[in-house]
Every structure is written in C-alpha cells, then in structure tokens.
Coordinates of C-alpha atoms and ligand atoms in Angstrom, one line a residue:
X1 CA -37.8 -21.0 -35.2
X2 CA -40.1 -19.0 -33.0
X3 CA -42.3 -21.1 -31.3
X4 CA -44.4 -18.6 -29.3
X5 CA -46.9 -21.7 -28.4
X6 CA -45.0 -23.1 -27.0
X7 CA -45.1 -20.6 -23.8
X8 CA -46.7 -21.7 -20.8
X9 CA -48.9 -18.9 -20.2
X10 CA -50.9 -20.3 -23.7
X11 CA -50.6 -23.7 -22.3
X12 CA -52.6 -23.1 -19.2
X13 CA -55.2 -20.7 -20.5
X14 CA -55.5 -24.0 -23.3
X15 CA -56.1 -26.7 -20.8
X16 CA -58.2 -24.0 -18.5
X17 CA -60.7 -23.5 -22.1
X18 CA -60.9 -27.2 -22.6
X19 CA -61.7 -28.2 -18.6
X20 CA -64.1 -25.3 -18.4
X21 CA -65.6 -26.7 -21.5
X22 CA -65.9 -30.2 -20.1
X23 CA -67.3 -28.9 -16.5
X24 CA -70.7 -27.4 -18.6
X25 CA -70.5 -30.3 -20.8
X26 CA -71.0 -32.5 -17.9
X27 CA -74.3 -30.6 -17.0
X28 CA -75.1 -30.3 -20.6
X29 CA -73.8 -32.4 -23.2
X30 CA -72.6 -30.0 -25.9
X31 CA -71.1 -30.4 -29.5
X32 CA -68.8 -28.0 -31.2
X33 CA -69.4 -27.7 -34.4
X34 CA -67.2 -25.5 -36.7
X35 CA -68.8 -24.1 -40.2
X36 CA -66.1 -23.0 -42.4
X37 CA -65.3 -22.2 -45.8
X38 CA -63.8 -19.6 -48.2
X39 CA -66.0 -16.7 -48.4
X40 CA -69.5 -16.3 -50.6
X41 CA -68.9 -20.0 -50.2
X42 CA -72.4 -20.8 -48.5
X43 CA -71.7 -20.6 -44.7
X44 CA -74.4 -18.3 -43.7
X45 CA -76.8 -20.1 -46.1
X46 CA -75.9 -23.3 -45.2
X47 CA -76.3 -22.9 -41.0
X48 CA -79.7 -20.4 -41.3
X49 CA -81.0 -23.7 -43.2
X50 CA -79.8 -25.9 -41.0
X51 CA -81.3 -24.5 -38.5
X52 CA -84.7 -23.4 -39.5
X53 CA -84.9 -27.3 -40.3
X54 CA -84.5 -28.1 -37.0
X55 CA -87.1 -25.5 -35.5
X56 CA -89.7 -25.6 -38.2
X57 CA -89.9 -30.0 -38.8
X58 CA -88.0 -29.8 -41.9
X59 CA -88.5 -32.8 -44.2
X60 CA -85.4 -34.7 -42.8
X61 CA -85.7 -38.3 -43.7
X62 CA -82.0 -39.4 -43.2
X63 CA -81.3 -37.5 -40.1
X64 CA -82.5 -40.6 -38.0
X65 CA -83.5 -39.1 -34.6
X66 CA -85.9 -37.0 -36.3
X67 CA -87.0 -39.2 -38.6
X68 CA -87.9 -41.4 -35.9
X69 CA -89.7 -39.5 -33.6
X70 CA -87.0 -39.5 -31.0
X71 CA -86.1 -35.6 -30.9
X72 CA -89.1 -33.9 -28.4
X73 CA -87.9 -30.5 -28.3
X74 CA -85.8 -28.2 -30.1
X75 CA -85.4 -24.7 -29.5
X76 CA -82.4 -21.7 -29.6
X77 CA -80.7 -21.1 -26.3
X78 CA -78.3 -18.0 -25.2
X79 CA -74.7 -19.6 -26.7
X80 CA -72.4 -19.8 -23.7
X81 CA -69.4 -17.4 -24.5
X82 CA -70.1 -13.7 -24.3
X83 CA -67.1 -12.1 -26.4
X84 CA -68.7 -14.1 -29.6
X85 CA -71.0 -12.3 -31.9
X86 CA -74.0 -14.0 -31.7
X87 CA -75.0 -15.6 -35.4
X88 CA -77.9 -13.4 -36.2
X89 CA -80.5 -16.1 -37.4
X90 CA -83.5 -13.7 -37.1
X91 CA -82.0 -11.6 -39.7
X92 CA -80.7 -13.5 -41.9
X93 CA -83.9 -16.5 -42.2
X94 CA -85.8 -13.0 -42.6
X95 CA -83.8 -12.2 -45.4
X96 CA -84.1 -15.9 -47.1
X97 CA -87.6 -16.9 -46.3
X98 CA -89.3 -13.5 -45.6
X99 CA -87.7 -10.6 -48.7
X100 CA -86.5 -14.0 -50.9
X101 CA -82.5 -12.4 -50.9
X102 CA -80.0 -14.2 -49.9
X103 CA -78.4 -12.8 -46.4
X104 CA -75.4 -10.6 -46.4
X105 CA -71.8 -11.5 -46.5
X106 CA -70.7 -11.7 -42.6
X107 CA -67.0 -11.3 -42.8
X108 CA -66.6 -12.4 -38.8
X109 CA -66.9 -15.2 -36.4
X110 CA -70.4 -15.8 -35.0
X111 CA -72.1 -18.2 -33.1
X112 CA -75.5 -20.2 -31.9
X113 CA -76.4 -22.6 -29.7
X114 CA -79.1 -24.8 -30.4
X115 CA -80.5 -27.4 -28.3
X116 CA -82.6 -31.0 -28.9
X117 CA -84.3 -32.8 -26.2
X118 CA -84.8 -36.2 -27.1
X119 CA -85.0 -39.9 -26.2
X120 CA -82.2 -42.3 -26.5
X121 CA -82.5 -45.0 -28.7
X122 CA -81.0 -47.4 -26.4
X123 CA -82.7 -48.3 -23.1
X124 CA -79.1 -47.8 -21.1
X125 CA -78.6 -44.8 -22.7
X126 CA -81.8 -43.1 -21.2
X127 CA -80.6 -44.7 -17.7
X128 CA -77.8 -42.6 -17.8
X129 CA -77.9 -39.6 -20.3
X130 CA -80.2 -36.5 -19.7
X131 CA -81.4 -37.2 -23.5
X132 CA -80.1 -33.1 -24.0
X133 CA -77.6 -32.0 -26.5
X134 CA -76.5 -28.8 -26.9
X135 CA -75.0 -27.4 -30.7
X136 CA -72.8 -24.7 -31.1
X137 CA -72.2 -23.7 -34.1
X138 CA -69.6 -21.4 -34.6
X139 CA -69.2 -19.9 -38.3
X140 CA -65.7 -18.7 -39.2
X141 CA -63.8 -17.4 -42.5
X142 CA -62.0 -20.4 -43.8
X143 CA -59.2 -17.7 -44.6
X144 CA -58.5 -17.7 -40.9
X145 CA -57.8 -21.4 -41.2
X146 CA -55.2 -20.8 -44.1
X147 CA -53.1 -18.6 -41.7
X148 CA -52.7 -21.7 -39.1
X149 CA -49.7 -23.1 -40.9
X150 CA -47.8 -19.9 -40.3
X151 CA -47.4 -20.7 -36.9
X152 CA -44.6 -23.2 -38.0
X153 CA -43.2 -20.1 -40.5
X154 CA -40.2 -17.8 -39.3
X155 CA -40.7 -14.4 -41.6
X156 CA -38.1 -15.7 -44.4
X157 CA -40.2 -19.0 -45.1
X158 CA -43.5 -17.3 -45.4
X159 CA -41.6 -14.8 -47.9
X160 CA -40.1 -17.3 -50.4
X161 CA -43.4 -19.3 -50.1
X162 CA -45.3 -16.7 -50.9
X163 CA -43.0 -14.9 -53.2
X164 CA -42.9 -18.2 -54.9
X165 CA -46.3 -18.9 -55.8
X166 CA -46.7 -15.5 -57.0
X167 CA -44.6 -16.0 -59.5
X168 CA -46.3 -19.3 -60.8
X169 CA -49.4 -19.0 -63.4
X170 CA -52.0 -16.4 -63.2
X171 CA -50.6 -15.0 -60.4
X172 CA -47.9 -14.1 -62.0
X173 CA -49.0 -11.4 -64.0
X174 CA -51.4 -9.7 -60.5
X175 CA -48.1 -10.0 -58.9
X176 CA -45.7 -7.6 -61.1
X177 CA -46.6 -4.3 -59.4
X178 CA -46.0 -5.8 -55.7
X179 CA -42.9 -7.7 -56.9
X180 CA -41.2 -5.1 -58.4
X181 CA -42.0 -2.8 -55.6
X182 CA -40.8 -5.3 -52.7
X183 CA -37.5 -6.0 -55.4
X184 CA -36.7 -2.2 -56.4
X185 CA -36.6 -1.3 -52.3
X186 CA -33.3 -2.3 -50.3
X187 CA -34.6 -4.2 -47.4
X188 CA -31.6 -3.6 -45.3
X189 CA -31.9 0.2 -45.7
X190 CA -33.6 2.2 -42.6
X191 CA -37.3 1.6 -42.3
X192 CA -39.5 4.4 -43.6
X193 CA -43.3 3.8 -42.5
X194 CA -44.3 5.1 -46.1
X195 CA -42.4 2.5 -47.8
X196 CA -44.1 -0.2 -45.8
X197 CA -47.5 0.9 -46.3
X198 CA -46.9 0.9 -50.1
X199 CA -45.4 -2.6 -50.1
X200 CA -48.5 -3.9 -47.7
X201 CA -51.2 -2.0 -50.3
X202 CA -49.5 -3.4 -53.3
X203 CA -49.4 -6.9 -51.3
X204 CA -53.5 -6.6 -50.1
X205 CA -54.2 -5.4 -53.9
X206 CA -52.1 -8.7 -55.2
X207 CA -54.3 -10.6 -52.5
X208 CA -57.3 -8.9 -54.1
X209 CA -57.0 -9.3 -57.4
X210 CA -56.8 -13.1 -56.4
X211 CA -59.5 -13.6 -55.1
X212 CA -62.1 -11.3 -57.3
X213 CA -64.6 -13.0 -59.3
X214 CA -63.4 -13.1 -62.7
X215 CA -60.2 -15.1 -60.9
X216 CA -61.5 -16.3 -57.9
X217 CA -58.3 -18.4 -56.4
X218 CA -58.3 -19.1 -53.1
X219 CA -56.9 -16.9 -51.1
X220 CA -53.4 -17.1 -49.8
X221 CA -52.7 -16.0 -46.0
X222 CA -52.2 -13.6 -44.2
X223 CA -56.5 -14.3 -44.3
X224 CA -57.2 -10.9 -42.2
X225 CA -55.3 -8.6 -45.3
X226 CA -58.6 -9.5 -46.8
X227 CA -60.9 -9.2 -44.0
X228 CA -59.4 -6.5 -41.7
X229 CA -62.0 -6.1 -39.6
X230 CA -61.2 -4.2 -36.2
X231 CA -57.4 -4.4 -37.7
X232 CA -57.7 -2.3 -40.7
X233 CA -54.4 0.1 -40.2
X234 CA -53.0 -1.5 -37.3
X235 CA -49.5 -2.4 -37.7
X236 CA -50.3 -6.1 -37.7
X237 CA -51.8 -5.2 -41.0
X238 CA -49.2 -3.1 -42.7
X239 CA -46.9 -5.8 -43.5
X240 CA -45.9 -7.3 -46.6
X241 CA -43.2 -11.0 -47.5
X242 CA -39.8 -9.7 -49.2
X243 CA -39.0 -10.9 -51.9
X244 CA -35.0 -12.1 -52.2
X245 CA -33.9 -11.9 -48.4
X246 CA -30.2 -11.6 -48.2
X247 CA -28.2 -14.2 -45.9
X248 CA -28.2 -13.7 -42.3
X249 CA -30.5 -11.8 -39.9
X250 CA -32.2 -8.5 -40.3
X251 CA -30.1 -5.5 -39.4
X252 CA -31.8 -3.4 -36.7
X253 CA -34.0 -0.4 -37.5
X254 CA -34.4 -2.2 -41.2
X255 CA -37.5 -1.7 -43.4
X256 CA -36.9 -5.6 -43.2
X257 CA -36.5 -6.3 -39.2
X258 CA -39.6 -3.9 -39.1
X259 CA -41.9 -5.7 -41.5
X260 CA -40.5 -9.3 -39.7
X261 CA -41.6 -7.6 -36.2
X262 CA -45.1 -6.9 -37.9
X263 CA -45.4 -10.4 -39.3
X264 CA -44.7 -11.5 -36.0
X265 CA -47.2 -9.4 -34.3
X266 CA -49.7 -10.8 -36.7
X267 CA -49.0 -14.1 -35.4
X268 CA -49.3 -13.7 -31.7
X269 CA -52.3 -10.9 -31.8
X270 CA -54.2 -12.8 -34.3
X271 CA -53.6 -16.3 -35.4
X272 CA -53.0 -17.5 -32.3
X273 CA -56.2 -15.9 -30.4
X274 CA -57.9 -18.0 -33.0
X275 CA -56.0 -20.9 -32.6
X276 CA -56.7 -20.8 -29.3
X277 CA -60.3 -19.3 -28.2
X278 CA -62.0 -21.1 -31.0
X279 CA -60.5 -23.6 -33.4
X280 CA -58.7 -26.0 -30.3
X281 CA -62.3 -25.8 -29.1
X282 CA -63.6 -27.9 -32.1
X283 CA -65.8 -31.2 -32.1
X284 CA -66.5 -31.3 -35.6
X285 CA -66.6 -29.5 -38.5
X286 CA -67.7 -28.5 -42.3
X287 CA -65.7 -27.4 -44.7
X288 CA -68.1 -25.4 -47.8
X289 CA -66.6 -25.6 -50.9
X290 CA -68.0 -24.0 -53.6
X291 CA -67.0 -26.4 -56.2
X292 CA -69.4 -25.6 -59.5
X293 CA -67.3 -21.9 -59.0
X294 CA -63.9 -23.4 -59.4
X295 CA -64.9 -25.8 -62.4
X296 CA -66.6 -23.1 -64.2
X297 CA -63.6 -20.4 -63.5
X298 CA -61.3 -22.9 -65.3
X299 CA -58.3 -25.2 -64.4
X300 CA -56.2 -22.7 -62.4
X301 CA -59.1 -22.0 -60.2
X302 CA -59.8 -26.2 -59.2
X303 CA -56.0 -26.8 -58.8
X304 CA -55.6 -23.7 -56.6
X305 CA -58.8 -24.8 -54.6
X306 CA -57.6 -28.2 -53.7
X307 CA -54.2 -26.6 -52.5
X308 CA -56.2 -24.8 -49.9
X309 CA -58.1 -27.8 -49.0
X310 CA -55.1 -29.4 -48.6
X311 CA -54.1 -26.7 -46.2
X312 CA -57.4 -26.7 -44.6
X313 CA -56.9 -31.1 -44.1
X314 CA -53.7 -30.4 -42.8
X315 CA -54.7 -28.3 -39.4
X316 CA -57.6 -31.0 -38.9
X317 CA -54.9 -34.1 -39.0
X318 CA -52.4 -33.0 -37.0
X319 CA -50.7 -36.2 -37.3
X320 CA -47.8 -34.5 -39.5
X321 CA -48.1 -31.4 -37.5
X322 CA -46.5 -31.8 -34.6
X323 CA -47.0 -27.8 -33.3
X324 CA -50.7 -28.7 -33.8
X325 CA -50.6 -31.9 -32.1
X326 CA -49.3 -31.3 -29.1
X327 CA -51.6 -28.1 -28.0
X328 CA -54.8 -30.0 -29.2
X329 CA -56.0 -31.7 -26.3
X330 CA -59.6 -32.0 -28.2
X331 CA -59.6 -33.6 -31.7
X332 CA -62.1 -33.1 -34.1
X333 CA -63.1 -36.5 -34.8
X334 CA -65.0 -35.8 -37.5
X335 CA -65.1 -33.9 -40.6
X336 CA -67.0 -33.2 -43.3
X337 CA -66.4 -31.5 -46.9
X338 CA -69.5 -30.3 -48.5
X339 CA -69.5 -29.1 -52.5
X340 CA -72.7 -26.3 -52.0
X341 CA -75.2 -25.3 -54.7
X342 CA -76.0 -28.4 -56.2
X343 CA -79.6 -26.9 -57.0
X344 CA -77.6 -25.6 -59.9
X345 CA -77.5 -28.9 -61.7
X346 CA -80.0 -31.4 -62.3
X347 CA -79.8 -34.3 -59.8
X348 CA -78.1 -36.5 -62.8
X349 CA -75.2 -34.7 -61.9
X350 CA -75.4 -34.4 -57.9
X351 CA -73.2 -37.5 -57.5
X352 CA -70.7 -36.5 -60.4
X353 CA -70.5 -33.3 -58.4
X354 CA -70.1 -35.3 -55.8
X355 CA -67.3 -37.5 -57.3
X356 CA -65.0 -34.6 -58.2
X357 CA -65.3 -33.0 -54.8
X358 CA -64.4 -36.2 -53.5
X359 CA -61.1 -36.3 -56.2
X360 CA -60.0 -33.1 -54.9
X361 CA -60.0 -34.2 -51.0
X362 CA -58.5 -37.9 -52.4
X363 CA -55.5 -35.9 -53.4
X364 CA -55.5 -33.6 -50.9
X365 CA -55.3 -36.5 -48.4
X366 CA -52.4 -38.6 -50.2
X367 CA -50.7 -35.2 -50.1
X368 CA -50.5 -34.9 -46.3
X369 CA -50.6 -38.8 -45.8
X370 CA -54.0 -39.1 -43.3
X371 CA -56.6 -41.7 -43.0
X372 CA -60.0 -41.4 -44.5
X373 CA -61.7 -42.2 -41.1
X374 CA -64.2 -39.5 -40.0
X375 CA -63.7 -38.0 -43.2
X376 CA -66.7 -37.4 -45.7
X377 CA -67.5 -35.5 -49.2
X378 CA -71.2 -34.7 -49.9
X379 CA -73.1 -32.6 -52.5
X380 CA -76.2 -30.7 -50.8
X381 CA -77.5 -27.5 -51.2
X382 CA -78.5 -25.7 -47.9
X383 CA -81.4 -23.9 -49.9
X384 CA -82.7 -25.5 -53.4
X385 CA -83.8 -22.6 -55.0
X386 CA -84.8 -24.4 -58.2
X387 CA -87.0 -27.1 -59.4
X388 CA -86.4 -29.9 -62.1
X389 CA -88.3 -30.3 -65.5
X390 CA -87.2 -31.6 -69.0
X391 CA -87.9 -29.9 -71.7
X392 CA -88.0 -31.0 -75.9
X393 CA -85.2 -29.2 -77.3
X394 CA -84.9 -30.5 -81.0
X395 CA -86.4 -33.8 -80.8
X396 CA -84.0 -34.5 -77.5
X397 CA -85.6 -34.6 -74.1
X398 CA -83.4 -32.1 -72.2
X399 CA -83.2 -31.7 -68.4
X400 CA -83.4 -28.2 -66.7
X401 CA -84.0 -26.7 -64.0
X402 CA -86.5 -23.9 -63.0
X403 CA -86.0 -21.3 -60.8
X404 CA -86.1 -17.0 -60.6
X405 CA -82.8 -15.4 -61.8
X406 CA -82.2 -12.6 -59.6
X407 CA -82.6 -9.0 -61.1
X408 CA -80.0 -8.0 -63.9
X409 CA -79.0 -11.8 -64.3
X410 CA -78.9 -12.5 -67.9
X411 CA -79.2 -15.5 -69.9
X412 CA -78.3 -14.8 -73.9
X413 CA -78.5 -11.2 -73.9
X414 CA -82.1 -11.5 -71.7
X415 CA -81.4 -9.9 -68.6
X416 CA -84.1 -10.6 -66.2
X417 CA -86.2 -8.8 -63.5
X418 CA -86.1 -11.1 -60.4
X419 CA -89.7 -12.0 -60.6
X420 CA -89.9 -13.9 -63.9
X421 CA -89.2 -17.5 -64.0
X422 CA -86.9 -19.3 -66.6
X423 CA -85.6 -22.8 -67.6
X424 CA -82.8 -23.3 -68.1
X425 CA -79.8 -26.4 -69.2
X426 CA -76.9 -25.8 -67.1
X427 CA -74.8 -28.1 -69.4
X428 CA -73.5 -31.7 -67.5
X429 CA -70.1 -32.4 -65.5
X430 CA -68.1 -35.3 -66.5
X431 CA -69.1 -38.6 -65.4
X432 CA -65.2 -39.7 -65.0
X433 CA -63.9 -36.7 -62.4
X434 CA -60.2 -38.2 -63.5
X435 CA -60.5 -37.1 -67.4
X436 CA -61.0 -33.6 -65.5
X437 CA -58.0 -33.3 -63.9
X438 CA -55.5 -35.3 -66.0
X439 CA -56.0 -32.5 -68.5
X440 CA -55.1 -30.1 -65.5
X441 CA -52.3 -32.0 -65.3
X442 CA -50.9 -32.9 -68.3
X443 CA -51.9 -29.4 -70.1
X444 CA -54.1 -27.5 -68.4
X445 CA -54.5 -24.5 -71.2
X446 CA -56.0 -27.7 -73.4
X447 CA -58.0 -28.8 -70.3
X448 CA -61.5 -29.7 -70.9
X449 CA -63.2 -27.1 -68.7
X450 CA -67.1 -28.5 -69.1
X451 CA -69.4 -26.1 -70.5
X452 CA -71.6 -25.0 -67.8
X453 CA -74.2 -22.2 -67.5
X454 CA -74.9 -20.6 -64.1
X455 CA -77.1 -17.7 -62.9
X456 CA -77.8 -17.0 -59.6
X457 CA -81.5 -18.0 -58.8
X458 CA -83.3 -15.8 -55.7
X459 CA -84.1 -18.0 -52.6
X460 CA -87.3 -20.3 -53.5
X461 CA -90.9 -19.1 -52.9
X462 CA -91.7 -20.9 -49.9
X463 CA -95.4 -22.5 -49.4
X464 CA -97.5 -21.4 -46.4
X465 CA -99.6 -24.2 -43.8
X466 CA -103.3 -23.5 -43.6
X467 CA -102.6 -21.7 -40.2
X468 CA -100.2 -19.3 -42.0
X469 CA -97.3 -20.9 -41.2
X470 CA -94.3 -21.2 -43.4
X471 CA -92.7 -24.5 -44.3
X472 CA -89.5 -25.3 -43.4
X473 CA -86.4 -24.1 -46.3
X474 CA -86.2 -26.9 -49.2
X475 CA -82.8 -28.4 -49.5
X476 CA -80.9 -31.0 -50.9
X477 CA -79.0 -33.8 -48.7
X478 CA -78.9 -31.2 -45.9
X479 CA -80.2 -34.3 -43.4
X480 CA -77.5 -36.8 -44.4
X481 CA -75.3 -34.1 -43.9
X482 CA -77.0 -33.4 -40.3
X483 CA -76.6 -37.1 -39.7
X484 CA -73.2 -37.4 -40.5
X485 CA -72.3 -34.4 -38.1
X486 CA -74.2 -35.2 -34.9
X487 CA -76.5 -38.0 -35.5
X488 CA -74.2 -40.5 -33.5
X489 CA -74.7 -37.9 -30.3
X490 CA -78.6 -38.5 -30.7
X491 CA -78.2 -42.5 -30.8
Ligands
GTP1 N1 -78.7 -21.7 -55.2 C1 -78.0 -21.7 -54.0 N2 -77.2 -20.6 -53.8 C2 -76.5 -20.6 -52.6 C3 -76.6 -21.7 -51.6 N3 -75.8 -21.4 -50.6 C4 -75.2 -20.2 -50.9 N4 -75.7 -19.7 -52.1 C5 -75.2 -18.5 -52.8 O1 -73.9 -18.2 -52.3 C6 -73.9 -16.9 -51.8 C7 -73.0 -16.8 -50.6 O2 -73.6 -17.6 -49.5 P1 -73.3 -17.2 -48.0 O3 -74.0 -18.2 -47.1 O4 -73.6 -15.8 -47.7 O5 -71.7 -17.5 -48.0 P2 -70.7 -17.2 -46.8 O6 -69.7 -18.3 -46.9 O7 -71.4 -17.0 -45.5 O8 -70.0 -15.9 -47.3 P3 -69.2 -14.7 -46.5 O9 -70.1 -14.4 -45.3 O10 -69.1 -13.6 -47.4 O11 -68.0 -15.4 -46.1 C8 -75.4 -16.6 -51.4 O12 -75.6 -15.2 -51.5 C9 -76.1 -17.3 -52.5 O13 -76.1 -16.5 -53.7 C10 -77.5 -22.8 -52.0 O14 -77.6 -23.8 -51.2 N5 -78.1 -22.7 -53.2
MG2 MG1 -71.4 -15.5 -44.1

C-alpha cells in the first residue's frame, strides 16, 4: 500500500507546524478549535453566534467564566496564519442580525482568532498564567474529513468500496448511469482523456444526486468532487473508482493506470495538505449535525448519517488508525457532537433530540471500539429563531412555536411573505430514540419515520438597548456548549 505519509519531508514540516505552534503558544496560550460538519449543516451560523456572544455579553449562564465575572476583555485579533481565508464575521453577523437572512453557504476553510482576557479562578493560576487565551476557530467542510480515510486506500479498495455502496439502497438507482458507463468501458484499453471526463461527470453527478435535498445522504468522498473550488478541471478532479478491476496491476498507458495516477494525485495534492496544514493542528472540535434533516428525509437518510459520523469518530480516535496515530503529535482531547436547529421543536423535545443524536454517536462509537472520554452530544441552536406558545387546538392544549417563515415557505397550501408571523406544531420525536432505529433495522420501508413539520424561519428580530445597541443573538445551549469546549482553559 502507498503510504506517501510516511515520507520524511511530511514528517519534518509536521513536527516544524506543531513546535512553531507551541513557541506562540508559549507567549500566548491559544486553542484550536475545529468547526466541522456536512454542509448547510449550521457551521457559519453556529461560529458568527458564538462569537457575537462573546463580544456583545450574550446571556451565557453555563459558560462559567462569564457567568462569573472572570472574563475582562474580549475582542477579535488578526488570526496568526496568512494563507487562511479569514472567517468573514462582519459580513455574515450583518447578514443575520442586520438584513435578518441567514449568511451564505461558504464552501472553503476560514478562520478567526478571538481572544479573552480574564482572571484565573485559582490564586496559583494567576501567579503563573498571563490570564490570555487566544481561539482559533477554524471552519472546514466536514466532507474534507470523509476523504481522511483514503489515505489508508490503494485505488482498487476505494473502487469496490465505493462501487459497493452504490449498489446498496437508494443509491442504487442514482448509480445506474455511472455504473454502466465505468462497466461498458475496458479499463485496460489505452486511456482516452474524453472517456475519463465522462466517467468523472457521471461519477460527480452520482455524488450529486446524493446529496441534493429531496435525498440528502451524506456525502461519500472524494469530498472536493462536490466542492471543487480552485480544482474544478484539474486532473485531480477528473477521476472516477472502476467498477470490476481485473487481477493484477494496471497496464501502462491504461484508462485504468491513468485514473489510479489521478486518484493518487488527489491524495497527495489535497488530502494530505489538509491533513497536514490544518486538521493535525487541532485542540478541539465540533462536529454539526443536522439531525431534524435526516429524521425527516426518512430511514436511509439517519442510517447513512451515522455512517459518516462514524467515519468522522474514526479520524478523531486514532486508536484503531494507526496511519493517523503515528503523525498526530497533538490530539484533540476533546470533542463535541452538536444536533443544530433545535428552535424547530418545542423544548419538550430538545432532550429527545438530544437522545437520538446521542444513539447515533453510541453506535458509531461501539463500531470503531473508542472510549466515551472527551466525548459529548448536545442539542443547541446557534440562533433561536422562534418563540414558544401553546395554543387550543380541539379542546387539547397544543405546543408550537412562533417564528417568520421565510418568503415562499408554505404551510398547507399558504405560502408566506417573510414578514408575517405563524404558529405552528412541528409534530413530537419519539421519547424512546431505540423504537426509532430498531424499525431501521429490522425493516426500514415499515420504519416509523415521525411526522414532523419544518419550515425554515428568517433569523429572529433582534431587540435594541436604549443607547441603540443591539442585543446579543438568542440561542439555545450555545453556553454549555462554550463550556464544554474551552471552559476548562478559563478555570
Ligand atoms: N432555525 C435555525 N436555522 C439554522 C440554525 N443554524 C443554521 N440554520 C439554517 O441552516 C442553514 C445553513 O447554515 P450555515 O451556517 O450556513 O451552514 P454551513 O454548515 O456553514 O453550510 P455551508 O457553508 O454551505 O457548508 C442556514 O441558512 C439556516 O437556514 C439555527 O441555529 N437555527
Ligand atoms: Mg458555511
């Protein structure tokens, strides 16, 4: 197997990164912290909130240094590396608090560093420690994560893998048109550039077609055939698996040596510039999930998400990893798995939203055989963009919640304008997360799929101060989650 990492040049420039991170960090305490999650998942949402929070006194009441009075100063500093975009927080809280639409999809990495001044709570503490800690937070696809594991994957694993699961469930009918292309071509035949760009279109469209809305499974890798960026073209793009390898090695010149080259290339050029430059550089991390999305879409959708969180698990514990192990010299020590846009249910059903995000990692977990330790599932919402009320429904006392459905949203055949206000019963989860996925299980086209209503609410109206200042964004948990992330750096 082709263990590139393994050369020393990535060794050194590795253990160069993580020195030169712990030189600043000796002048200035500072915190990785890696926001990730599948996209439209909340990541933008969820660190713009975060952060206005922090600058604007944000009702916080289990993030103990604030709550305490302990935290004197906190303000945005230029984030120490320069080849980064920058996470545009002006732009985006503009957006949110300022136009009340949610920011655009960013489809990059970005960062910002944000810094707290405050006063240990220990007496030796404030002997020895400036009482500064400096946050990065770095926002990445959580597709990018999903391509880790093919550093362990020679070109004919990553084929039957991937031709495998294509051929499983709904996949299997967006698959036919790639599958018969990459099974009607003969692999061993010269290379013809035309054929390859059909097979990696028909491949990207398969990809597509996975993850659209009406579907929405979590992506497989290769995660940039989705997100191109810079690389849309570029050979490390045109590539697609082959389905049905013959014995043996590729013959040279082959449409099949030439797509393993490519698949190769994708590897060093972009999965391991990742690897390297950002995800070894981790302290801690959140995974988004957007839960509510996968229970709605059906049974299909919630099995396929916990397969990608059990990906994601995976390249945090690299106990069973052992590529993964022996380059990170830094471990994230703690992690935390967040089921977003729990304003779209009333808080009965925040820890029974809770509860099934937490079945989904439990599983995940036994299935790659790590410890719980450092290892947390919450329910928040970064921005609560609704209200609660009951309402008398035929004699029964109903809860609902409030909120503006953004334009063209409709509820019964009402489509709305985005400035009108509407109740509505989103319909209740199941108390007992199991009963939800033993029918997956057992037979998933019988499964109980809850019957839930969503519609996407615009950000919430947010309340001025006398002195024409807004309030900080409403949220829900968004502190405990805080406190679970860097509240022991604060102590
Ligand atoms: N009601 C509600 N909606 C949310 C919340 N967080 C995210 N959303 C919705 O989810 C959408 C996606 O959120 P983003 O933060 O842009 O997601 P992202 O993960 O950054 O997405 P990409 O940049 O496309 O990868 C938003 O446009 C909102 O509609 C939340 O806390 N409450
Ligand atoms: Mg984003």
């Amino acid at each position: 197997m082709p263990s590139l990492l393994t050369r020393f040049s990535d060794d050194a420039r590795l253990a160069l990164g993580t020195l030169t991170d712990r030189a600043s960090g000796f002048v200035n305490p500072t915190l990785r912290l890696g926001v990730t999650g599948l996209s439209r998942a909340g990541k933008t949402v969820f660190i713009s909130s975060l952060v206005h929070n922090l600058l604007n006194g944000g009702r916080l009441p289990v993030f103990e240094a604030v709550r305490s009075g302990r935290v004197s100063k906190i303000r945005l500093e230029p984030q120490p590396d320069d080849a980064v975009p920058r996470f545009q927080y002006e732009d985006h809280i503009a957006a949110l608090v300022g136009d009340r639409v949610w920011p655009d999809s960013t489809r990059a990495i970005s960062q910002l560093r944000i810094t707290l001044d405050y006063e240990s709570a220990s007496g030796w503490n404030r002997m020895f420690s400036p009482g500064r800690l400096s946050i990065d937070i770095v926002d990445y696809p959580g597709e990018w994560l999903l391509d880790l594991p093919l550093l362990t994957q020679d070109f004919r694993a990553f084929s039957n893998k991937t031709a495998g699961r294509a051929k499983t469930g709904i996949r299997a009918e967006l698959s036919t048109n790639w599958l018969s292309l990459a099974t009607s071509l003969d692999v061993t035949a010269p290379a013809v550039e035309a054929d390859a760009q059909r097979l990696a279109e028909a491949f990207t469209r398969y990809l597509q077609a996975c993850k659209s809305d009406e579907r929405s499974l979590s992506t497989l890798p290769p995660g940039r055939f989705l997100m191109p960026g810079d690389l849309e073209g570029s050979p490390a793009l045109t590539f697609s698996p082959l389905a049905n390898l013959p014995e043996g090695r590729a013959p040279k010149g082959s449409l099949w040596a030439m797509m393993e080259r490519r698949y190769e290339a994708y590897k060093t050029h972009v999965v391991k510039p990742f690897f390297r430059e950002h995800f070894a550089r981790l302290d801690r991390q959140i995974v988004l999930i957007d839960a509510l999305q996968a229970i709605n879409r059906g049974p299909e959708s919630l099995l396929d998400l916990e397969g990608a969180l059990t990906d994601v698990l995976a390249s945090f514990r690299p106990g069973t990893n052992s590529f993964l192990s022996s380059f990170l010299t830094k471990r994230i020590d703690k992690v935390l798995i967040a089921a977003t846009k729990a304003d779209h249910l009333h808080h009965e059903s925040h820890d029974r939203l809770e509860r099934i995000a937490a079945r989904l990692v439990q599983r995940a977990i036994a299935r790659i055989g790590v410890s719980g330790a450092g290892l947390e599932v919450m329910a928040i919402a970064s921005v609560r963009a609704t209200r609660e009320a009951t309402v008398n429904h035929d004699g029964h006392v109903l809860p609902v919640i409030v909120g503006t459905p953004i334009a063209g949203e409709t509820i019964n055949g009402e489509t709305f304008d985005g400035e009108r206000k509407t109740a509505i019963f989103t319909g209740d989860l199941p108390e007992n997360p199991d009963s939800l996925f033993q029918d997956l299980e057992s037979k998933p086209e019988e499964s109980l799929v809850p019957d839930l209503r969503f519609v996407r609410f615009r950000p919430p109206h947010i309340e001025e101060t006398g002195g024409g200042l807004k309030l900080s964004v409403p949220h829900i948990r968004l502190d405990r989650a805080m406190q679970f992330l860097f509240g022991d750096r604060l102590a």
